[in-house]
JSON list of C-alpha atoms and ligand atoms in Angstrom, two decimals:
[
{"chain": "A", "resi": 21, "resn": "MET", "atom": "CA", "xyz": [14.89, 18.45, -0.47]},
{"chain": "A", "resi": 22, "resn": "LYS", "atom": "CA", "xyz": [17.11, 15.92, 1.23]},
{"chain": "A", "resi": 23, "resn": "GLN", "atom": "CA", "xyz": [15.11, 14.29, 4.05]},
{"chain": "A", "resi": 24, "resn": "ASP", "atom": "CA", "xyz": [12.92, 10.91, 3.84]},
{"chain": "A", "resi": 25, "resn": "VAL", "atom": "CA", "xyz": [10.18, 12.56, 5.51]},
{"chain": "A", "resi": 26, "resn": "ARG", "atom": "CA", "xyz": [9.66, 16.11, 4.70]},
{"chain": "A", "resi": 27, "resn": "ILE", "atom": "CA", "xyz": [8.03, 18.79, 6.43]},
{"chain": "A", "resi": 28, "resn": "SER", "atom": "CA", "xyz": [5.76, 21.74, 4.88]},
{"chain": "A", "resi": 29, "resn": "PRO", "atom": "CA", "xyz": [4.37, 24.24, 7.37]},
{"chain": "A", "resi": 30, "resn": "SER", "atom": "CA", "xyz": [1.17, 25.89, 6.29]},
{"chain": "A", "resi": 31, "resn": "ILE", "atom": "CA", "xyz": [1.55, 29.57, 6.53]},
{"chain": "A", "resi": 32, "resn": "LEU", "atom": "CA", "xyz": [-2.14, 29.98, 6.70]},
{"chain": "A", "resi": 33, "resn": "ALA", "atom": "CA", "xyz": [-1.94, 29.33, 10.67]},
{"chain": "A", "resi": 34, "resn": "ALA", "atom": "CA", "xyz": [1.06, 31.70, 10.86]},
{"chain": "A", "resi": 35, "resn": "ASP", "atom": "CA", "xyz": [0.72, 35.21, 12.53]},
{"chain": "A", "resi": 36, "resn": "PHE", "atom": "CA", "xyz": [0.46, 37.54, 9.46]},
{"chain": "A", "resi": 37, "resn": "LEU", "atom": "CA", "xyz": [1.36, 40.56, 11.41]},
{"chain": "A", "resi": 38, "resn": "HIS", "atom": "CA", "xyz": [4.68, 39.19, 11.66]},
{"chain": "A", "resi": 39, "resn": "LEU", "atom": "CA", "xyz": [5.06, 36.98, 8.45]},
{"chain": "A", "resi": 40, "resn": "GLY", "atom": "CA", "xyz": [8.66, 37.51, 7.88]},
{"chain": "A", "resi": 41, "resn": "ASP", "atom": "CA", "xyz": [9.63, 36.45, 11.73]},
{"chain": "A", "resi": 42, "resn": "GLU", "atom": "CA", "xyz": [7.14, 33.47, 11.24]},
{"chain": "A", "resi": 43, "resn": "LEU", "atom": "CA", "xyz": [9.04, 32.37, 7.91]},
{"chain": "A", "resi": 44, "resn": "GLU", "atom": "CA", "xyz": [12.37, 32.69, 9.93]},
{"chain": "A", "resi": 45, "resn": "SER", "atom": "CA", "xyz": [11.14, 30.57, 12.55]},
{"chain": "A", "resi": 46, "resn": "ILE", "atom": "CA", "xyz": [10.72, 27.48, 10.20]},
{"chain": "A", "resi": 47, "resn": "GLN", "atom": "CA", "xyz": [13.99, 27.32, 8.46]},
{"chain": "A", "resi": 48, "resn": "ASN", "atom": "CA", "xyz": [14.55, 23.88, 9.44]},
{"chain": "A", "resi": 49, "resn": "ALA", "atom": "CA", "xyz": [11.51, 22.93, 7.28]},
{"chain": "A", "resi": 50, "resn": "ASP", "atom": "CA", "xyz": [11.68, 21.50, 3.74]},
{"chain": "A", "resi": 51, "resn": "CYS", "atom": "CA", "xyz": [9.06, 23.77, 2.20]},
{"chain": "A", "resi": 52, "resn": "ILE", "atom": "CA", "xyz": [6.46, 26.31, 2.60]},
{"chain": "A", "resi": 53, "resn": "HIS", "atom": "CA", "xyz": [2.98, 25.47, 2.10]},
{"chain": "A", "resi": 54, "resn": "TYR", "atom": "CA", "xyz": [0.98, 28.35, 0.60]},
{"chain": "A", "resi": 55, "resn": "ASP", "atom": "CA", "xyz": [-2.84, 27.92, 0.71]},
{"chain": "A", "resi": 56, "resn": "VAL", "atom": "CA", "xyz": [-4.79, 29.59, -1.96]},
{"chain": "A", "resi": 57, "resn": "MET", "atom": "CA", "xyz": [-8.52, 30.01, -1.02]},
{"chain": "A", "resi": 58, "resn": "ASP", "atom": "CA", "xyz": [-10.91, 31.56, -3.45]},
{"chain": "A", "resi": 59, "resn": "GLY", "atom": "CA", "xyz": [-14.19, 32.02, -1.06]},
{"chain": "A", "resi": 60, "resn": "ASP", "atom": "CA", "xyz": [-16.06, 29.73, -3.94]},
{"chain": "A", "resi": 61, "resn": "PHE", "atom": "CA", "xyz": [-14.40, 26.26, -4.12]},
{"chain": "A", "resi": 62, "resn": "VAL", "atom": "CA", "xyz": [-13.85, 26.54, -0.28]},
{"chain": "A", "resi": 63, "resn": "PRO", "atom": "CA", "xyz": [-15.77, 28.82, 2.04]},
{"chain": "A", "resi": 64, "resn": "ASN", "atom": "CA", "xyz": [-12.73, 30.98, 2.95]},
{"chain": "A", "resi": 65, "resn": "ILE", "atom": "CA", "xyz": [-10.40, 33.42, 1.29]},
{"chain": "A", "resi": 66, "resn": "SER", "atom": "CA", "xyz": [-6.63, 33.74, 1.92]},
{"chain": "A", "resi": 67, "resn": "PHE", "atom": "CA", "xyz": [-4.14, 35.11, -0.33]},
{"chain": "A", "resi": 68, "resn": "GLY", "atom": "CA", "xyz": [-3.34, 35.42, -4.08]},
{"chain": "A", "resi": 69, "resn": "PRO", "atom": "CA", "xyz": [-0.34, 35.54, -6.24]},
{"chain": "A", "resi": 70, "resn": "GLY", "atom": "CA", "xyz": [0.98, 39.04, -4.83]},
{"chain": "A", "resi": 71, "resn": "ILE", "atom": "CA", "xyz": [1.57, 37.74, -1.37]},
{"chain": "A", "resi": 72, "resn": "LEU", "atom": "CA", "xyz": [3.26, 34.74, -2.69]},
{"chain": "A", "resi": 73, "resn": "ARG", "atom": "CA", "xyz": [5.86, 37.08, -4.34]},
{"chain": "A", "resi": 74, "resn": "THR", "atom": "CA", "xyz": [6.23, 38.42, -1.04]},
{"chain": "A", "resi": 75, "resn": "VAL", "atom": "CA", "xyz": [6.78, 35.01, 0.75]},
{"chain": "A", "resi": 76, "resn": "LYS", "atom": "CA", "xyz": [9.37, 34.03, -2.04]},
{"chain": "A", "resi": 77, "resn": "LYS", "atom": "CA", "xyz": [11.49, 37.06, -0.78]},
{"chain": "A", "resi": 78, "resn": "GLY", "atom": "CA", "xyz": [11.28, 35.91, 2.91]},
{"chain": "A", "resi": 79, "resn": "THR", "atom": "CA", "xyz": [12.35, 32.42, 2.50]},
{"chain": "A", "resi": 80, "resn": "ASP", "atom": "CA", "xyz": [15.12, 30.29, 0.49]},
{"chain": "A", "resi": 81, "resn": "LEU", "atom": "CA", "xyz": [12.69, 27.17, 0.91]},
{"chain": "A", "resi": 82, "resn": "PRO", "atom": "CA", "xyz": [10.60, 26.26, -1.78]},
{"chain": "A", "resi": 83, "resn": "VAL", "atom": "CA", "xyz": [6.87, 27.14, -1.83]},
{"chain": "A", "resi": 84, "resn": "ASP", "atom": "CA", "xyz": [4.38, 24.48, -2.20]},
{"chain": "A", "resi": 85, "resn": "VAL", "atom": "CA", "xyz": [1.10, 26.13, -3.54]},
{"chain": "A", "resi": 86, "resn": "HIS", "atom": "CA", "xyz": [-2.12, 24.51, -3.00]},
{"chain": "A", "resi": 87, "resn": "MET", "atom": "CA", "xyz": [-4.69, 26.21, -4.99]},
{"chain": "A", "resi": 88, "resn": "MET", "atom": "CA", "xyz": [-8.35, 25.75, -3.87]},
{"chain": "A", "resi": 89, "resn": "VAL", "atom": "CA", "xyz": [-9.89, 27.61, -6.32]},
{"chain": "A", "resi": 90, "resn": "SER", "atom": "CA", "xyz": [-12.80, 26.74, -8.70]},
{"chain": "A", "resi": 91, "resn": "ASN", "atom": "CA", "xyz": [-10.90, 28.09, -11.87]},
{"chain": "A", "resi": 92, "resn": "PRO", "atom": "CA", "xyz": [-7.40, 26.65, -11.77]},
{"chain": "A", "resi": 93, "resn": "ASP", "atom": "CA", "xyz": [-7.28, 26.37, -15.61]},
{"chain": "A", "resi": 94, "resn": "GLU", "atom": "CA", "xyz": [-7.67, 30.43, -15.93]},
{"chain": "A", "resi": 95, "resn": "VAL", "atom": "CA", "xyz": [-5.30, 31.49, -12.71]},
{"chain": "A", "resi": 96, "resn": "PHE", "atom": "CA", "xyz": [-2.54, 28.79, -12.26]},
{"chain": "A", "resi": 97, "resn": "GLU", "atom": "CA", "xyz": [-0.07, 30.75, -14.54]},
{"chain": "A", "resi": 98, "resn": "ASP", "atom": "CA", "xyz": [-0.23, 33.78, -12.13]},
{"chain": "A", "resi": 99, "resn": "TYR", "atom": "CA", "xyz": [1.27, 31.32, -9.39]},
{"chain": "A", "resi": 100, "resn": "LEU", "atom": "CA", "xyz": [3.93, 30.24, -11.64]},
{"chain": "A", "resi": 101, "resn": "ASP", "atom": "CA", "xyz": [4.92, 33.61, -12.63]},
{"chain": "A", "resi": 102, "resn": "ALA", "atom": "CA", "xyz": [4.79, 34.62, -9.01]},
{"chain": "A", "resi": 103, "resn": "GLY", "atom": "CA", "xyz": [7.45, 31.83, -8.12]},
{"chain": "A", "resi": 104, "resn": "ALA", "atom": "CA", "xyz": [5.53, 28.68, -7.36]},
{"chain": "A", "resi": 105, "resn": "ASP", "atom": "CA", "xyz": [8.05, 25.71, -6.99]},
{"chain": "A", "resi": 106, "resn": "ILE", "atom": "CA", "xyz": [5.38, 23.18, -6.52]},
{"chain": "A", "resi": 107, "resn": "LEU", "atom": "CA", "xyz": [1.80, 23.83, -7.84]},
{"chain": "A", "resi": 108, "resn": "THR", "atom": "CA", "xyz": [-0.91, 21.49, -7.00]},
{"chain": "A", "resi": 109, "resn": "PHE", "atom": "CA", "xyz": [-4.64, 22.20, -7.95]},
{"chain": "A", "resi": 110, "resn": "HIS", "atom": "CA", "xyz": [-7.68, 19.97, -7.02]},
{"chain": "A", "resi": 111, "resn": "PHE", "atom": "CA", "xyz": [-8.95, 17.26, -9.28]},
{"chain": "A", "resi": 112, "resn": "GLU", "atom": "CA", "xyz": [-12.46, 18.40, -8.38]},
{"chain": "A", "resi": 113, "resn": "THR", "atom": "CA", "xyz": [-11.72, 21.75, -10.20]},
{"chain": "A", "resi": 114, "resn": "ALA", "atom": "CA", "xyz": [-9.69, 21.35, -13.34]},
{"chain": "A", "resi": 115, "resn": "LYS", "atom": "CA", "xyz": [-11.26, 21.30, -16.73]},
{"chain": "A", "resi": 116, "resn": "HIS", "atom": "CA", "xyz": [-8.10, 20.32, -18.58]},
{"chain": "A", "resi": 117, "resn": "PRO", "atom": "CA", "xyz": [-5.64, 18.65, -16.23]},
{"chain": "A", "resi": 118, "resn": "HIS", "atom": "CA", "xyz": [-3.26, 17.58, -18.62]},
{"chain": "A", "resi": 119, "resn": "ARG", "atom": "CA", "xyz": [-2.81, 21.00, -20.14]},
{"chain": "A", "resi": 120, "resn": "ILE", "atom": "CA", "xyz": [-2.23, 22.60, -16.67]},
{"chain": "A", "resi": 121, "resn": "ILE", "atom": "CA", "xyz": [0.20, 19.62, -15.81]},
{"chain": "A", "resi": 122, "resn": "ASP", "atom": "CA", "xyz": [2.22, 20.35, -19.05]},
{"chain": "A", "resi": 123, "resn": "GLN", "atom": "CA", "xyz": [2.64, 24.17, -18.60]},
{"chain": "A", "resi": 124, "resn": "ILE", "atom": "CA", "xyz": [3.57, 23.52, -14.91]},
{"chain": "A", "resi": 125, "resn": "HIS", "atom": "CA", "xyz": [6.34, 21.21, -16.46]},
{"chain": "A", "resi": 126, "resn": "ARG", "atom": "CA", "xyz": [7.38, 24.09, -19.14]},
{"chain": "A", "resi": 127, "resn": "HIS", "atom": "CA", "xyz": [7.65, 26.29, -16.44]},
{"chain": "A", "resi": 128, "resn": "GLY", "atom": "CA", "xyz": [10.12, 24.32, -14.53]},
{"chain": "A", "resi": 129, "resn": "ALA", "atom": "CA", "xyz": [7.98, 23.63, -11.74]},
{"chain": "A", "resi": 130, "resn": "LYS", "atom": "CA", "xyz": [6.49, 20.41, -10.23]},
{"chain": "A", "resi": 131, "resn": "ALA", "atom": "CA", "xyz": [2.92, 19.45, -10.71]},
{"chain": "A", "resi": 132, "resn": "GLY", "atom": "CA", "xyz": [0.66, 18.38, -8.03]},
{"chain": "A", "resi": 133, "resn": "ILE", "atom": "CA", "xyz": [-2.94, 17.20, -7.97]},
{"chain": "A", "resi": 134, "resn": "ALA", "atom": "CA", "xyz": [-5.02, 17.50, -4.71]},
{"chain": "A", "resi": 135, "resn": "VAL", "atom": "CA", "xyz": [-7.99, 15.17, -3.90]},
{"chain": "A", "resi": 136, "resn": "ASN", "atom": "CA", "xyz": [-10.67, 15.79, -1.51]},
{"chain": "A", "resi": 137, "resn": "PRO", "atom": "CA", "xyz": [-11.69, 13.32, 1.32]},
{"chain": "A", "resi": 138, "resn": "GLY", "atom": "CA", "xyz": [-14.76, 12.56, -0.43]},
{"chain": "A", "resi": 139, "resn": "THR", "atom": "CA", "xyz": [-13.25, 11.78, -4.00]},
{"chain": "A", "resi": 140, "resn": "SER", "atom": "CA", "xyz": [-12.54, 8.38, -4.99]},
{"chain": "A", "resi": 141, "resn": "MET", "atom": "CA", "xyz": [-8.51, 7.70, -5.72]},
{"chain": "A", "resi": 142, "resn": "GLU", "atom": "CA", "xyz": [-9.49, 5.85, -8.56]},
{"chain": "A", "resi": 143, "resn": "SER", "atom": "CA", "xyz": [-10.63, 9.01, -10.45]},
{"chain": "A", "resi": 144, "resn": "LEU", "atom": "CA", "xyz": [-6.63, 9.68, -10.86]},
{"chain": "A", "resi": 145, "resn": "ASP", "atom": "CA", "xyz": [-6.38, 6.75, -13.10]},
{"chain": "A", "resi": 146, "resn": "ALA", "atom": "CA", "xyz": [-6.20, 8.84, -16.33]},
{"chain": "A", "resi": 147, "resn": "ILE", "atom": "CA", "xyz": [-3.62, 11.40, -15.17]},
{"chain": "A", "resi": 148, "resn": "LEU", "atom": "CA", "xyz": [-1.45, 9.77, -12.66]},
{"chain": "A", "resi": 149, "resn": "ASP", "atom": "CA", "xyz": [1.42, 8.92, -14.96]},
{"chain": "A", "resi": 150, "resn": "TYR", "atom": "CA", "xyz": [2.10, 12.68, -15.22]},
{"chain": "A", "resi": 151, "resn": "LEU", "atom": "CA", "xyz": [2.18, 14.08, -11.95]},
{"chain": "A", "resi": 152, "resn": "ASP", "atom": "CA", "xyz": [4.96, 14.60, -9.58]},
{"chain": "A", "resi": 153, "resn": "LEU", "atom": "CA", "xyz": [3.06, 14.80, -6.38]},
{"chain": "A", "resi": 154, "resn": "VAL", "atom": "CA", "xyz": [-0.74, 13.79, -5.14]},
{"chain": "A", "resi": 155, "resn": "LEU", "atom": "CA", "xyz": [-1.73, 15.67, -2.09]},
{"chain": "A", "resi": 156, "resn": "VAL", "atom": "CA", "xyz": [-4.28, 13.70, -0.11]},
{"chain": "A", "resi": 157, "resn": "MET", "atom": "CA", "xyz": [-6.63, 15.72, 1.80]},
{"chain": "A", "resi": 158, "resn": "SER", "atom": "CA", "xyz": [-7.19, 14.76, 5.47]},
{"chain": "A", "resi": 159, "resn": "VAL", "atom": "CA", "xyz": [-10.05, 17.41, 6.05]},
{"chain": "A", "resi": 160, "resn": "ASP", "atom": "CA", "xyz": [-12.33, 19.20, 3.79]},
{"chain": "A", "resi": 161, "resn": "PRO", "atom": "CA", "xyz": [-10.45, 22.07, 2.81]},
{"chain": "A", "resi": 162, "resn": "GLY", "atom": "CA", "xyz": [-11.06, 25.70, 3.95]},
{"chain": "A", "resi": 163, "resn": "PHE", "atom": "CA", "xyz": [-9.51, 26.19, 7.41]},
{"chain": "A", "resi": 164, "resn": "SER", "atom": "CA", "xyz": [-6.51, 25.18, 9.50]},
{"chain": "A", "resi": 165, "resn": "GLY", "atom": "CA", "xyz": [-7.22, 23.69, 12.74]},
{"chain": "A", "resi": 166, "resn": "GLN", "atom": "CA", "xyz": [-9.69, 21.13, 11.54]},
{"chain": "A", "resi": 167, "resn": "LYS", "atom": "CA", "xyz": [-9.89, 17.37, 12.90]},
{"chain": "A", "resi": 168, "resn": "PHE", "atom": "CA", "xyz": [-8.28, 14.81, 11.02]},
{"chain": "A", "resi": 169, "resn": "ILE", "atom": "CA", "xyz": [-10.35, 12.51, 9.01]},
{"chain": "A", "resi": 170, "resn": "ASP", "atom": "CA", "xyz": [-9.38, 8.82, 9.78]},
{"chain": "A", "resi": 171, "resn": "GLY", "atom": "CA", "xyz": [-10.56, 7.86, 6.25]},
{"chain": "A", "resi": 172, "resn": "THR", "atom": "CA", "xyz": [-7.54, 9.27, 5.05]},
{"chain": "A", "resi": 173, "resn": "TYR", "atom": "CA", "xyz": [-5.54, 6.00, 5.67]},
{"chain": "A", "resi": 174, "resn": "ARG", "atom": "CA", "xyz": [-7.98, 4.19, 3.26]},
{"chain": "A", "resi": 175, "resn": "GLN", "atom": "CA", "xyz": [-7.35, 6.85, 0.72]},
{"chain": "A", "resi": 176, "resn": "LEU", "atom": "CA", "xyz": [-3.48, 6.66, 0.93]},
{"chain": "A", "resi": 177, "resn": "GLU", "atom": "CA", "xyz": [-3.78, 2.70, 0.81]},
{"chain": "A", "resi": 178, "resn": "HIS", "atom": "CA", "xyz": [-5.83, 3.02, -2.66]},
{"chain": "A", "resi": 179, "resn": "LEU", "atom": "CA", "xyz": [-3.49, 5.63, -4.05]},
{"chain": "A", "resi": 180, "resn": "THR", "atom": "CA", "xyz": [-0.35, 3.10, -3.10]},
{"chain": "A", "resi": 181, "resn": "ARG", "atom": "CA", "xyz": [-2.45, 0.53, -4.92]},
{"chain": "A", "resi": 182, "resn": "ILE", "atom": "CA", "xyz": [-3.07, 2.55, -8.27]},
{"chain": "A", "resi": 183, "resn": "CYS", "atom": "CA", "xyz": [0.34, 3.91, -8.05]},
{"chain": "A", "resi": 184, "resn": "ASN", "atom": "CA", "xyz": [1.64, 0.17, -8.10]},
{"chain": "A", "resi": 185, "resn": "ASN", "atom": "CA", "xyz": [-0.49, -0.78, -10.72]},
{"chain": "A", "resi": 186, "resn": "HIS", "atom": "CA", "xyz": [0.59, 2.26, -12.95]},
{"chain": "A", "resi": 187, "resn": "GLY", "atom": "CA", "xyz": [4.73, 1.62, -11.77]},
{"chain": "A", "resi": 188, "resn": "VAL", "atom": "CA", "xyz": [4.68, 5.21, -10.76]},
{"chain": "A", "resi": 189, "resn": "SER", "atom": "CA", "xyz": [5.86, 6.95, -7.49]},
{"chain": "A", "resi": 190, "resn": "PRO", "atom": "CA", "xyz": [4.55, 10.43, -7.18]},
{"chain": "A", "resi": 191, "resn": "VAL", "atom": "CA", "xyz": [5.38, 12.19, -3.82]},
{"chain": "A", "resi": 192, "resn": "ILE", "atom": "CA", "xyz": [2.44, 11.77, -1.48]},
{"chain": "A", "resi": 193, "resn": "GLU", "atom": "CA", "xyz": [1.47, 14.72, 0.42]},
{"chain": "A", "resi": 194, "resn": "VAL", "atom": "CA", "xyz": [-1.00, 14.90, 3.44]},
{"chain": "A", "resi": 195, "resn": "ASP", "atom": "CA", "xyz": [-2.71, 17.92, 4.39]},
{"chain": "A", "resi": 196, "resn": "GLY", "atom": "CA", "xyz": [-5.08, 18.65, 7.12]},
{"chain": "A", "resi": 197, "resn": "GLY", "atom": "CA", "xyz": [-4.92, 17.76, 10.79]},
{"chain": "A", "resi": 198, "resn": "VAL", "atom": "CA", "xyz": [-1.28, 16.25, 10.69]},
{"chain": "A", "resi": 199, "resn": "SER", "atom": "CA", "xyz": [0.37, 16.33, 13.98]},
{"chain": "A", "resi": 200, "resn": "VAL", "atom": "CA", "xyz": [2.79, 13.99, 15.93]},
{"chain": "A", "resi": 201, "resn": "ALA", "atom": "CA", "xyz": [-0.15, 11.84, 16.77]},
{"chain": "A", "resi": 202, "resn": "ASN", "atom": "CA", "xyz": [-0.77, 10.63, 13.32]},
{"chain": "A", "resi": 203, "resn": "ALA", "atom": "CA", "xyz": [2.52, 11.26, 11.16]},
{"chain": "A", "resi": 204, "resn": "GLU", "atom": "CA", "xyz": [4.16, 7.78, 11.77]},
{"chain": "A", "resi": 205, "resn": "PHE", "atom": "CA", "xyz": [0.79, 6.02, 10.51]},
{"chain": "A", "resi": 206, "resn": "LEU", "atom": "CA", "xyz": [0.67, 8.50, 7.56]},
{"chain": "A", "resi": 207, "resn": "VAL", "atom": "CA", "xyz": [4.31, 7.52, 6.56]},
{"chain": "A", "resi": 208, "resn": "ALA", "atom": "CA", "xyz": [3.66, 4.11, 7.03]},
{"chain": "A", "resi": 209, "resn": "ARG", "atom": "CA", "xyz": [1.00, 4.34, 4.48]},
{"chain": "A", "resi": 210, "resn": "GLY", "atom": "CA", "xyz": [3.31, 6.26, 1.90]},
{"chain": "A", "resi": 211, "resn": "ALA", "atom": "CA", "xyz": [2.95, 9.81, 2.86]},
{"chain": "A", "resi": 212, "resn": "ARG", "atom": "CA", "xyz": [6.45, 11.59, 2.41]},
{"chain": "A", "resi": 213, "resn": "LEU", "atom": "CA", "xyz": [5.51, 15.31, 2.72]},
{"chain": "A", "resi": 214, "resn": "LEU", "atom": "CA", "xyz": [3.48, 16.31, 5.77]},
{"chain": "A", "resi": 215, "resn": "VAL", "atom": "CA", "xyz": [1.57, 19.87, 5.79]},
{"chain": "A", "resi": 216, "resn": "ALA", "atom": "CA", "xyz": [1.42, 20.98, 9.18]},
{"chain": "A", "resi": 217, "resn": "GLY", "atom": "CA", "xyz": [-0.44, 24.30, 10.04]},
{"chain": "A", "resi": 218, "resn": "SER", "atom": "CA", "xyz": [-1.88, 24.73, 13.41]},
{"chain": "A", "resi": 219, "resn": "SER", "atom": "CA", "xyz": [0.31, 21.91, 15.03]},
{"chain": "A", "resi": 220, "resn": "VAL", "atom": "CA", "xyz": [3.49, 24.24, 14.20]},
{"chain": "A", "resi": 221, "resn": "PHE", "atom": "CA", "xyz": [2.47, 27.77, 14.46]},
{"chain": "A", "resi": 222, "resn": "GLY", "atom": "CA", "xyz": [0.30, 26.94, 17.32]},
{"chain": "A", "resi": 223, "resn": "ALA", "atom": "CA", "xyz": [3.34, 25.61, 19.20]},
{"chain": "A", "resi": 224, "resn": "PRO", "atom": "CA", "xyz": [5.53, 27.68, 21.37]},
{"chain": "A", "resi": 225, "resn": "ASP", "atom": "CA", "xyz": [8.71, 26.55, 19.43]},
{"chain": "A", "resi": 226, "resn": "HIS", "atom": "CA", "xyz": [7.72, 26.20, 15.75]},
{"chain": "A", "resi": 227, "resn": "ALA", "atom": "CA", "xyz": [11.11, 24.67, 14.75]},
{"chain": "A", "resi": 228, "resn": "ALA", "atom": "CA", "xyz": [10.84, 22.11, 17.37]},
{"chain": "A", "resi": 229, "resn": "ALA", "atom": "CA", "xyz": [7.55, 21.18, 16.36]},
{"chain": "A", "resi": 230, "resn": "VAL", "atom": "CA", "xyz": [8.63, 20.89, 12.87]},
{"chain": "A", "resi": 231, "resn": "GLU", "atom": "CA", "xyz": [11.40, 18.47, 14.16]},
{"chain": "A", "resi": 232, "resn": "ALA", "atom": "CA", "xyz": [8.65, 16.48, 16.35]},
{"chain": "A", "resi": 233, "resn": "ILE", "atom": "CA", "xyz": [6.46, 15.95, 13.36]},
{"chain": "A", "resi": 234, "resn": "ARG", "atom": "CA", "xyz": [9.22, 14.60, 11.25]},
{"chain": "A", "resi": 235, "resn": "GLU", "atom": "CA", "xyz": [10.58, 12.48, 13.98]},
{"chain": "A", "resi": 236, "resn": "ALA", "atom": "CA", "xyz": [7.06, 10.89, 14.71]},
{"chain": "A", "resi": 237, "resn": "GLY", "atom": "CA", "xyz": [6.83, 10.50, 10.55]},
{"chain": "A", "resi": 238, "resn": "LEU", "atom": "CA", "xyz": [10.39, 8.61, 10.52]},
{"chain": "A", "resi": 239, "resn": "LYS", "atom": "CA", "xyz": [9.14, 6.06, 12.80]},
{"chain": "A", "resi": 240, "resn": "GLY", "atom": "CA", "xyz": [6.88, 5.30, 9.92]},
{"chain": "A", "resi": 241, "resn": "LEU", "atom": "CA", "xyz": [9.36, 4.43, 7.45]},
{"chain": "A", "resi": 242, "resn": "GLY", "atom": "CA", "xyz": [9.93, 0.84, 6.67]},
{"chain": "A", "resi": 243, "resn": "LYS", "atom": "CA", "xyz": [6.88, -0.08, 8.49]},
{"chain": "A", "resi": 244, "resn": "LYS", "atom": "CA", "xyz": [4.07, -1.91, 7.04]},
{"chain": "A", "resi": 245, "resn": "ALA", "atom": "CA", "xyz": [0.63, -0.30, 7.60]},
{"chain": "B", "resi": 19, "resn": "DX5", "atom": "C1", "xyz": [-7.06, 23.39, 4.57]},
{"chain": "B", "resi": 19, "resn": "DX5", "atom": "C2", "xyz": [-5.52, 23.95, 4.14]},
{"chain": "B", "resi": 19, "resn": "DX5", "atom": "C3", "xyz": [-4.51, 23.38, 5.07]},
{"chain": "B", "resi": 19, "resn": "DX5", "atom": "C4", "xyz": [-4.23, 23.83, 6.47]},
{"chain": "B", "resi": 19, "resn": "DX5", "atom": "C5", "xyz": [-3.70, 22.94, 7.21]},
{"chain": "B", "resi": 19, "resn": "DX5", "atom": "O1", "xyz": [-7.95, 23.54, 3.82]},
{"chain": "B", "resi": 19, "resn": "DX5", "atom": "O2", "xyz": [-5.31, 23.35, 2.61]},
{"chain": "B", "resi": 19, "resn": "DX5", "atom": "O3", "xyz": [-3.20, 23.44, 4.28]},
{"chain": "B", "resi": 19, "resn": "DX5", "atom": "O4", "xyz": [-3.55, 25.25, 6.29]},
{"chain": "B", "resi": 19, "resn": "DX5", "atom": "O5", "xyz": [-3.72, 23.40, 8.44]},
{"chain": "B", "resi": 19, "resn": "DX5", "atom": "P1", "xyz": [-3.93, 22.29, 10.07]},
{"chain": "B", "resi": 19, "resn": "DX5", "atom": "O6", "xyz": [-2.59, 21.66, 9.62]},
{"chain": "B", "resi": 19, "resn": "DX5", "atom": "O7", "xyz": [-3.97, 23.21, 10.73]},
{"chain": "B", "resi": 19, "resn": "DX5", "atom": "O8", "xyz": [-5.04, 21.42, 9.64]},
{"chain": "B", "resi": 20, "resn": "ZN", "atom": "ZN1", "xyz": [-3.13, 23.21, 2.05]}
]
């Protein structure tokens, strides 16, 4: 992944009747965001490892799997076996995060942790050093098309501070309500991987929407928050 600001369209907002065409339409993106929802940790059910295998056949891009499940310790290996390139689980759910991270790495994938808008970034203190990526939720997870929560900017500032204290620089991903309206400000606060669901698949030209969000984000590079 070569870009300074990377875009990961969330296929939760895609037209499932034409999933192959939808994947084709975003070949200029940097990865595919795959939202796993179990109807327990979040009030919605999406798709599991079987559809992930199908998605992997329909794209050459890396797939960024976001597990919104209550029991990641029990199911994460199914997503590695199905081809997840980046595997992210929620801080709020994992019983043994170090063990999960270790297994993801042994499998050759990147390990990420997701943090809800209501969870303090300081909670990551004990595991930050082991992560490739931190996913900052900018909505309460469960649905595409929700309103961006402004408190995300504070979360990003806290995360940058604790990363500096630790001397680490995981990829910072932001997910929920991301659009051309906020991409610049998210990147200015450290985000480098932007998830976009409805702002890409709700647009008439998906590839153009990806580029527009990337362009907006690039304006935030090198700017002080
Ligand atoms: C929300 C999901 C998001 C969602 C993003 O729970 O984790 O990835 O699909 O969709 P938008 O960009 O429409 O908020
Ligand atoms: Zn997501």
